[in-house]
Amino acid sequence: MTDQLLLGEGPVTERIHGDLPLVDAETAAAHVDADATVLTSGFGSVGYPKEIPLALARSIRDLQLTVVNSGNVGEEIDVDLIKAGAVERRFSYQSSRVARAATNEREVAFSDRNASSIGDEVQYGGMVDADVAVVEAVAVGEGWFIPSTSLGQVPAFVEAADELFVELNHCQPLELQALHDVYRPDAPPNRGPVPLTEPDGRIGESYVSFDPAKLVGVVETDREDSTYTFRDPTDDDLAIAANLRSFLTTEMERSPVFDDAVHLQFGVGSLGNALMGELQELDFGDRDVVYYGELIQDGLLDMLDTGGLECASATSMALTAEGQTRLFENIERYAEDIVLRPADVANHPGLIDQFGVVGVNSAIEVDIYGNVNSTHIGGRRMINGVGGSADYNRNSLVSVCALPSVHGEDVSRVVPMTFHVDHTEHDIDVFVTEQGVADVRGCSPVERAERIIEHCAHPDFAPKLRSYLNDVAEDAYHIPHDVPRAAKWHGY
Amino acid sequence: MTDQLLLGEGPVTERIHGDLPLVDAETAAAHVDADATVLTSGFGSVGYPKEIPLALARSIRDLQLTVVNSGNVGEEIDVDLIKAGAVERRFSYQSSRVARAATNEREVAFSDRNASSIGDEVQYGGMVDADVAVVEAVAVGEGWFIPSTSLGQVPAFVEAADELFVELNHCQPLELQALHDVYRPDAPPNRGPVPLTEPDGRIGESYVSFDPAKLVGVVETDREDSTYTFRDPTDDDLAIAANLRSFLTTEMERSPVFDDAVHLQFGVGSLGNALMGELQELDFGDRDVVYYGELIQDGLLDMLDTGGLECASATSMALTAEGQTRLFENIERYAEDIVLRPADVANHPGLIDQFGVVGVNSAIEVDIYGNVNSTHIGGRRMINGVGGSADYNRNSLVSVCALPSVHGEDVSRVVPMTFHVDHTEHDIDVFVTEQGVADVRGCSPVERAERIIEHCAHPDFAPKLRSYLNDVAEDAYHIPHDVPRAAKWHGY
């Protein structure tokens, strides 16, 4: 195929290659069945399609769509389309206020899956009948497109879907192609190992391939990503960062695994961004610092700029508008050190294991025995999806849960029992709050409780937690609990 | 090294190679420090060391050992040694009545980790200071030994430990060497992918290598494994098996992934054994049936005998005494189709993913929203460790939780809320009881609850569960709950 040959000859310099069906967003939206399953690009709130979702939101048809994505998308989908009542069912990550309300009202049926595996679940696992993929691209040809600011599970979605719409976004720079490494595993059971041996290795292409017969339309746009906004680091963020640095310093001395290099991952959010930014204060000695995570936030660009970071692998550039401008103006320089991968590679359990990643993820709350709730307040009110946090919490060599010890002044984030568990007591090694570090490796549940209360709980709540532990520990149970009393803590 | 060359020239026919320090068990036990961390072989209640644990149990010293294994071990460790009060700390799987009582009394500090990763956690993750490995073997030389009926995390433990004792067991046949494929991944971060592309592939050696300077002593024994005993299948087991077959039949038609082969895994236990045995009743058509799991139970030998099973990969032969005799008398024939691997390969998340495994594991109870408790009754009383169930539940292409709907007549295994979560709502796809099949893929939590109650709950309890769901669903929450009411269900 000519396009494929062209692709092999050097960077793509034109946005449209060949005779493609250019359509407007209304035409595209009208083509989508009212009860279709729509698989979209988008991860970390960037690289998602905008015009077709907006056109669907404007549609006067009675839509009952199933909308599937692999990570956070922007307001066009998670506000406008939801507000229009067009979404009946929704996978997987979400965090907008509107989507959250619709989910808690159960107007939208939400099913929350792990970022690493939702591609397989859609393509092979029987989760949905995949009707149409809608993806954002910076260039498109007959049988290929170049994704924009995120990859996520786009390759799997495109392979799974019967039909494809491409949103060609003129305000996303063509040079983004330099970041992408699109590797596609074969279908199970004849799927070989992912042949990646280094975090900055390249094992794929800069583009996503598709069966040209699937392409129904290309919609052009110049609508920008509704990027992340992060607050400035708070005193608590800085104290958590300092405690984390202190732990990492000890940890690097502990194990020869970290002699030459440290591989880190950080969860998304204001805290994650602050932690990335504050890493520069840590003396890594002669070690290479490598990021092997799912999201690159602004904090990492600082470290790349100062040479403190050897390279970064992720599935999305979850930057602020400012960070995005900074990236776009210097893509070629950043592309030397940044690789974007599909989420089934970026979050691959085996690869996280291979690189001996130290994963740092936040949570809504943790319980004294080390169970972690990252999605549902009080066990029932959804705040956001689990995203890829479980991929890293489960498969990192050292899993760190970092969070402030309190929410406001009245709510302890360390609780006797959490009534929704996203990460089990078998998964997390170390807890870090602004109060200190609880290293619970090798500890029994009651020992974990003692350390978490002593080192991580806020002084305003530690006595009450200690009293709970002392009282329940009078009974001979491995994980002593008084559930009704633990429930009262959450206002039940 | 001569021994290594000998090993390369054909099967090992002698049990002792070279000038090895033969010692009696008492001498070996006396060498172990009172507060040592002892890493043992053993998985699925077979292949564990016997004489040295017994000698330690007989010791008049005040021992405070940390005992680490990767899977179930026999009574010499989990009854005698625990009863002697010699164990202060214990990882990871356990299920004996005595060990359970000591754990719930918190006389033994128990930390429960996943079977796939405890090797790395011991070797690289900072979980313990690994003093001495004690392993069972069928042959030993200067720098190598051939494990017996299980592998588990033995290679990692031997690499991690400062010192090594080998128990040479004369009643375990030398021919077991034909089953083993010992592959050792490099240390992170320079660990490549595991180069296994087929479940019956062989990528390693029949023996475990060690630094000869570590070998303190070889203890000879002819003590047999304290093997599993399984009850005969109950009517409920058979009904669960029939429902599972019905699901598998539909599933094989659903996806091209299963066109040529079906890769299955079953959890250990009487139910698991019954499900393996009853698989023969299923018409797989022209498909190869492949077992890629952690344990091989008697039921699988039947399928191998009838030619219904193409091959089986696991980390242990968790057979009954009868099954073990059957294996031992026909090892060479079984070795054509069976491969035993270290647990970090057998339970490797990436390999479970590669083969598109349908994993079938049991549980103590499930809640209506799909959270699974496989270790702690009422959220507090430990029954057994999590073992490798989370490895398969999390990484299988299709994860099935199979269990009876009731325990006795009075206890429903489907509950409003489970107060210990080993496998989260993000992990399980299908629930099977003797009542039916609840396929919850793509379902929201409330939809899951409806299906689980309708298809899986026992008729004696379904109305009460439905009433709970109806009442809590009046509130606008994603996962509606009334925790105090849910706690009452468990007798709180």
PDB file of C-alpha atoms in Angstrom, chain A residues 14 32 41 49 56 105 133 138 143 153 163 180 185 212 214 221 268 308 356 362 396 405 428 474:
ATOM      1  CA  GLU A  14       0.621  16.058   5.304  1.00  0.00           C
ATOM      2  CA  VAL A  32     -24.187   6.193  14.448  1.00  0.00           C
ATOM      3  CA  SER A  41      -9.837   7.494  21.967  1.00  0.00           C
ATOM      4  CA  PRO A  49     -12.689  12.950  19.832  1.00  0.00           C
ATOM      5  CA  LEU A  56     -24.301  13.404  19.022  1.00  0.00           C
ATOM      6  CA  GLU A 105     -28.084   8.656  40.106  1.00  0.00           C
ATOM      7  CA  ALA A 133     -14.633   3.512  16.957  1.00  0.00           C
ATOM      8  CA  VAL A 138      -3.180  14.244  13.595  1.00  0.00           C
ATOM      9  CA  GLY A 143      -5.508   2.136   6.417  1.00  0.00           C
ATOM     10  CA  GLN A 153      -6.592   1.337  24.076  1.00  0.00           C
ATOM     11  CA  GLU A 163     -16.698   0.898  11.672  1.00  0.00           C
ATOM     12  CA  HIS A 180       4.251   7.125  19.384  1.00  0.00           C
ATOM     13  CA  PRO A 185       0.023  -8.048  20.362  1.00  0.00           C
ATOM     14  CA  PRO A 212      -9.593   0.615   5.171  1.00  0.00           C
ATOM     15  CA  LYS A 214     -13.964   0.211   8.167  1.00  0.00           C
ATOM     16  CA  THR A 221     -11.627  19.967  13.653  1.00  0.00           C
ATOM     17  CA  VAL A 268      -2.528  11.282  37.970  1.00  0.00           C
ATOM     18  CA  GLY A 308      17.126  14.634  35.893  1.00  0.00           C
ATOM     19  CA  GLY A 356      10.973  -3.353  38.936  1.00  0.00           C
ATOM     20  CA  SER A 362      -3.075   8.036  45.609  1.00  0.00           C
ATOM     21  CA  SER A 396       5.060  -2.894  40.961  1.00  0.00           C
ATOM     22  CA  SER A 405      -4.055  12.005  56.081  1.00  0.00           C
ATOM     23  CA  ILE A 428       0.349  -2.280  48.923  1.00  0.00           C
ATOM     24  CA  GLU A 474      -9.387  -8.106  72.282  1.00  0.00           C
TER      25      GLU A 474
END
